[in-house]
Coordinates of C-alpha atoms in Angstrom, one line a residue:
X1451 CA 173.7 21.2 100.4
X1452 CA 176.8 21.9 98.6
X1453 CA 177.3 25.5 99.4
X1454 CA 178.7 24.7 103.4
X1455 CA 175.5 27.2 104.2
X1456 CA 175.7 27.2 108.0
X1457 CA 173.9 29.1 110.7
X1458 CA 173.9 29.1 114.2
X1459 CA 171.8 31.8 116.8
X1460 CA 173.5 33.1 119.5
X1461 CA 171.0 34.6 121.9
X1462 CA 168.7 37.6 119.9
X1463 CA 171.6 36.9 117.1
X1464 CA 172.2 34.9 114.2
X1465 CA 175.7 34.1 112.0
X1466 CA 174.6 32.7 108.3
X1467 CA 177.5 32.1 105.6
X1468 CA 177.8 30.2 102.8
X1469 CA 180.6 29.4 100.0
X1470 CA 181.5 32.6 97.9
X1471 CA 179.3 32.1 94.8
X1472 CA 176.9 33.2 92.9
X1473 CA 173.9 30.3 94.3
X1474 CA 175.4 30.8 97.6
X1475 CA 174.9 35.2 97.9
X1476 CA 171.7 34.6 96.7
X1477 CA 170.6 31.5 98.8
X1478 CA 172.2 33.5 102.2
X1479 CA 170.1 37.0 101.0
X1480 CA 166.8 34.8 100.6
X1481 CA 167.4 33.4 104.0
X1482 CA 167.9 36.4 105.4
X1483 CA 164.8 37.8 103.5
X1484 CA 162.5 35.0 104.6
X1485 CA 164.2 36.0 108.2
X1486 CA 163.5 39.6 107.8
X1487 CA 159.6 38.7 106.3
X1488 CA 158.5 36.4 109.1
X1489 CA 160.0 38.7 111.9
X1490 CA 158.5 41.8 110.3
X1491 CA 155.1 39.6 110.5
X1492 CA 155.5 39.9 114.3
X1493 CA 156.3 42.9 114.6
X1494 CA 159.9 42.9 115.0
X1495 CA 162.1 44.5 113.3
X1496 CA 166.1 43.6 113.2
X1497 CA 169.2 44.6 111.9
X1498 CA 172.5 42.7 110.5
X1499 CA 175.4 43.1 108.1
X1500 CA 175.9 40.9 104.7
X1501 CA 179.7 40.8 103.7
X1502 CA 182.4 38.8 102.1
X1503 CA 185.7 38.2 103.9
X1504 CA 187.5 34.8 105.9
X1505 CA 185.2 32.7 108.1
X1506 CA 185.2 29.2 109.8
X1507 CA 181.8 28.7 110.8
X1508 CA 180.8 25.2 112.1
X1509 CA 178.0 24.9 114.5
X1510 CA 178.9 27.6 117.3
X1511 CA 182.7 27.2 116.4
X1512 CA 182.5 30.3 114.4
X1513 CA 186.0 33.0 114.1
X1514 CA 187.8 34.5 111.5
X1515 CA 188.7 38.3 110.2
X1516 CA 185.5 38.3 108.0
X1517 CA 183.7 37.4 111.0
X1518 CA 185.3 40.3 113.3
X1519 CA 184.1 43.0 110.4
X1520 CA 180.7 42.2 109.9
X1521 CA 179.9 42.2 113.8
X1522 CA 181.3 45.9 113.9
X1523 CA 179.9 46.9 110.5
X1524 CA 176.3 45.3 112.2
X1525 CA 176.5 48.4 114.8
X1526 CA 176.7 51.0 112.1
X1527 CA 174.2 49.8 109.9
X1528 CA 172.8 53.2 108.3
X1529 CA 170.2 52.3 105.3
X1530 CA 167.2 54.4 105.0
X1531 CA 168.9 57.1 107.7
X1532 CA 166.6 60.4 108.4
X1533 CA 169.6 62.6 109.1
X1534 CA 173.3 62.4 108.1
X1535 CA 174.4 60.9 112.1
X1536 CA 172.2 58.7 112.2
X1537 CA 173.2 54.8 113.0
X1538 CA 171.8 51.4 113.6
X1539 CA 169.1 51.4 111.2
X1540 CA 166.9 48.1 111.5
X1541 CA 167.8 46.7 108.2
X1542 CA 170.4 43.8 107.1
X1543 CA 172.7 46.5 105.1
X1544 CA 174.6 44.5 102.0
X1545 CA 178.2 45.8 101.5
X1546 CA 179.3 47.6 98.5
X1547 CA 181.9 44.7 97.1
X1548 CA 178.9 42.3 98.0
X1549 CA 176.6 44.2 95.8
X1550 CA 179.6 44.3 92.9
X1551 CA 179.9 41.0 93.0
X1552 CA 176.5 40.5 92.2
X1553 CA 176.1 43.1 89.2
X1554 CA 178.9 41.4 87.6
X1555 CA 177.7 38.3 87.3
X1556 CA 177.1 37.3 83.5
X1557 CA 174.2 35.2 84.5
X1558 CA 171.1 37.6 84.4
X1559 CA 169.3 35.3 87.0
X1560 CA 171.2 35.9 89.6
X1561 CA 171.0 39.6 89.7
X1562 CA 167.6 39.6 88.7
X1563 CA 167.0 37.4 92.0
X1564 CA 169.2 39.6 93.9
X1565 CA 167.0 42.5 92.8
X1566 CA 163.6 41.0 94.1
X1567 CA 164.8 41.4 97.8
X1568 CA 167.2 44.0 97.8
X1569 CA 166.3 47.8 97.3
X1570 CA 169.0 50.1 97.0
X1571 CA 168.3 53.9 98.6
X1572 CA 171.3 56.6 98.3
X1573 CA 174.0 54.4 97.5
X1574 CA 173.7 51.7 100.5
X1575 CA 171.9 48.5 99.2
X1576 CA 169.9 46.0 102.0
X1577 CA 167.6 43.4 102.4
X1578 CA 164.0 44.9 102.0
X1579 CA 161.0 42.7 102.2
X1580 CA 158.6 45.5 102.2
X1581 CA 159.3 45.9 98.9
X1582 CA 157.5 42.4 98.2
X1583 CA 154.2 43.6 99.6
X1584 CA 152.4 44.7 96.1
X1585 CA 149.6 43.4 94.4
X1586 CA 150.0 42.5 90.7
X1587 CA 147.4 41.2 87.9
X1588 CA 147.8 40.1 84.7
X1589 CA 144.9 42.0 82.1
X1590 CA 144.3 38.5 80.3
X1591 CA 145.1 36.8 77.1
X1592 CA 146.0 33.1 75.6
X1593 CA 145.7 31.0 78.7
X1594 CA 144.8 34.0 81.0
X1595 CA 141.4 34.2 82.5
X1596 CA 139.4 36.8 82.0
X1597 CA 140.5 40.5 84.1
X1598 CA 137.6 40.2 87.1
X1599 CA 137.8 43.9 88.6
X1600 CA 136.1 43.0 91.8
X1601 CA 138.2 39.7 92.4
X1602 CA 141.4 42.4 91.9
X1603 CA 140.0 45.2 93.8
X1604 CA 139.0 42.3 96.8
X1605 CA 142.6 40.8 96.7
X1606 CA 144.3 44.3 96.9
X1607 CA 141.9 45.5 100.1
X1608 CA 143.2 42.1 101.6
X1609 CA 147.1 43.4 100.7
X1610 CA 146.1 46.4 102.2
X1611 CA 144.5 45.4 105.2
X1612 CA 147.6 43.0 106.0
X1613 CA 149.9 46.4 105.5
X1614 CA 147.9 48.1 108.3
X1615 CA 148.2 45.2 111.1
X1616 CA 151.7 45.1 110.3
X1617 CA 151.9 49.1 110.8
X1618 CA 150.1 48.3 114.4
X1619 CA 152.0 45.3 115.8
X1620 CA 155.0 47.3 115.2
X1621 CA 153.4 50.5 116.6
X1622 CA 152.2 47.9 119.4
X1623 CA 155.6 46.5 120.5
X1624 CA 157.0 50.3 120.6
X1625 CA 154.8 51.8 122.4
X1626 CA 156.3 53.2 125.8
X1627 CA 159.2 52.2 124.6
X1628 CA 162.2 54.8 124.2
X1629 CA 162.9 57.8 121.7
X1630 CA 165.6 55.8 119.7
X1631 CA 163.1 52.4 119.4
X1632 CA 160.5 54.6 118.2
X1633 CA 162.6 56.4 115.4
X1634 CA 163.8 53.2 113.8
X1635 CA 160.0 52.2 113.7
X1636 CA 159.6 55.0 111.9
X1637 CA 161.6 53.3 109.1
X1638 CA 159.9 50.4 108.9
X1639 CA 156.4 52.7 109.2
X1640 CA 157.3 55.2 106.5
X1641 CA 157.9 52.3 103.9
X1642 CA 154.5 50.6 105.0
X1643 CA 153.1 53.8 104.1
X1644 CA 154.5 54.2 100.9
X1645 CA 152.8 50.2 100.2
X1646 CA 149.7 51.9 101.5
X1647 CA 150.1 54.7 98.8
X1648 CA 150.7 51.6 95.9
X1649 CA 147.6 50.0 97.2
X1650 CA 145.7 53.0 96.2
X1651 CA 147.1 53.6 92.9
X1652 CA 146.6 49.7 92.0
X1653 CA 143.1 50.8 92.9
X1654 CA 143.1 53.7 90.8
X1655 CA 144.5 51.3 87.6
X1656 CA 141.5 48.9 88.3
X1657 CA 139.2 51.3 88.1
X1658 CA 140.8 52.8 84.7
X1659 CA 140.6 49.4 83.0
X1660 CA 136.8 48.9 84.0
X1661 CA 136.2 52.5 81.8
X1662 CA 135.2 52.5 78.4
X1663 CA 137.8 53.9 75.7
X1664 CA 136.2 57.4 74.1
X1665 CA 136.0 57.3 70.6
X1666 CA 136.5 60.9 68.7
X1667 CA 135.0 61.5 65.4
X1668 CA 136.5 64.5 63.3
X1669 CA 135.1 65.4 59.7

């Protein structure tokens, strides 16, 4: 409550800002992860611009240079691009100094929270909640209960199962629609995929651990 974090939605579009600081870029990306994760739930995929510049932003009283820029780098958004022209990529693109600002922190935290919702492809850095969709285990130990394969094996088919409804409510919402709507969903569709693929090998790693170690005997 002390970071002056405001947001206000203007028709399909929202302004979020908060005080230049270390809590307060990593409070505005979660927001606009959580944002990103829900919508993507539905469906919907959107787009949007995280930078740092001048802003008064007070309920729907919202100008300023910083402001200005963001709406017009919004438009050009080009993370995850197929080909070199391409523009308007469905993803809420970080800016460079943004993504500076962050590495240079001392504390560790704060880049280490960064780096759970942010994926960084060919330079341009964004807002990637896809990259949250993974099944992890822990093999056991002190205070650990014991590695169940099947319990693993059941929770990962779940994971994968929610991967594939996502893949058709988007393919659901673009169908009919135009050439352009269908090759952003390709985006969203070709990381999906690659979740998919993870799914698979996380099966392949179960079914490693449930396999006896040989033992070789050499006189």
């Amino acid at each position: 409550k002390h970071m002056d974090f405001q947001v206000s939605q203007a028709w399909d579009s929202v302004v979020v800002s908060a005080e230049i600081s270390p809590a307060g870029i990593v409070n505005l990306v979660a927001h606009c992860f959580g944002a990103c994760a829900r919508l993507l739930t539905m469906g919907v995929m959107c787009r949007g611009y995280i930078k740092r510049g001048r802003i008064h932003h007070e309920d729907m009283r919202i100008f300023g240079s910083g402001h200005v820029d963001t709406v017009g780098m919004e438009k050009r958004v080009s993370f995850y691009k197929q080909d070199a022209r391409e523009r308007g990529t469905p993803f809420v693109e970080i800016d460079p100094e943004v993504v500076e600002y962050v590495n240079n922190q001392p504390d560790k935290c704060v880049k280490e929270m960064f780096d759970r919702m942010v994926l960084t492809h060919e330079g341009l850095s964004a807002v990637f909640p896809i990259r949250r969709l993974s099944h992890s285990f822990a093999i056991g130990g002190f205070g650990l209960s014991p590695f169940d394969p099947i319990k693993e094996k059941k929770s990962n088919d779940v994971l994968r199962q929610g991967l594939l409804n996502l893949k058709n409510r988007i393919w659901a919402l673009v169908e009919g629609a135009d050439e352009e709507a269908k090759r952003k969903s390709q985006h969203y569709l070709r990381a999906l995929d690659h979740q998919l693929h993870v799914c698979d090998q996380t099966d392949e790693v179960i079914d490693s651990l449930q396999q006896p170690y040989g033992v070789q005997f050499t006189k």
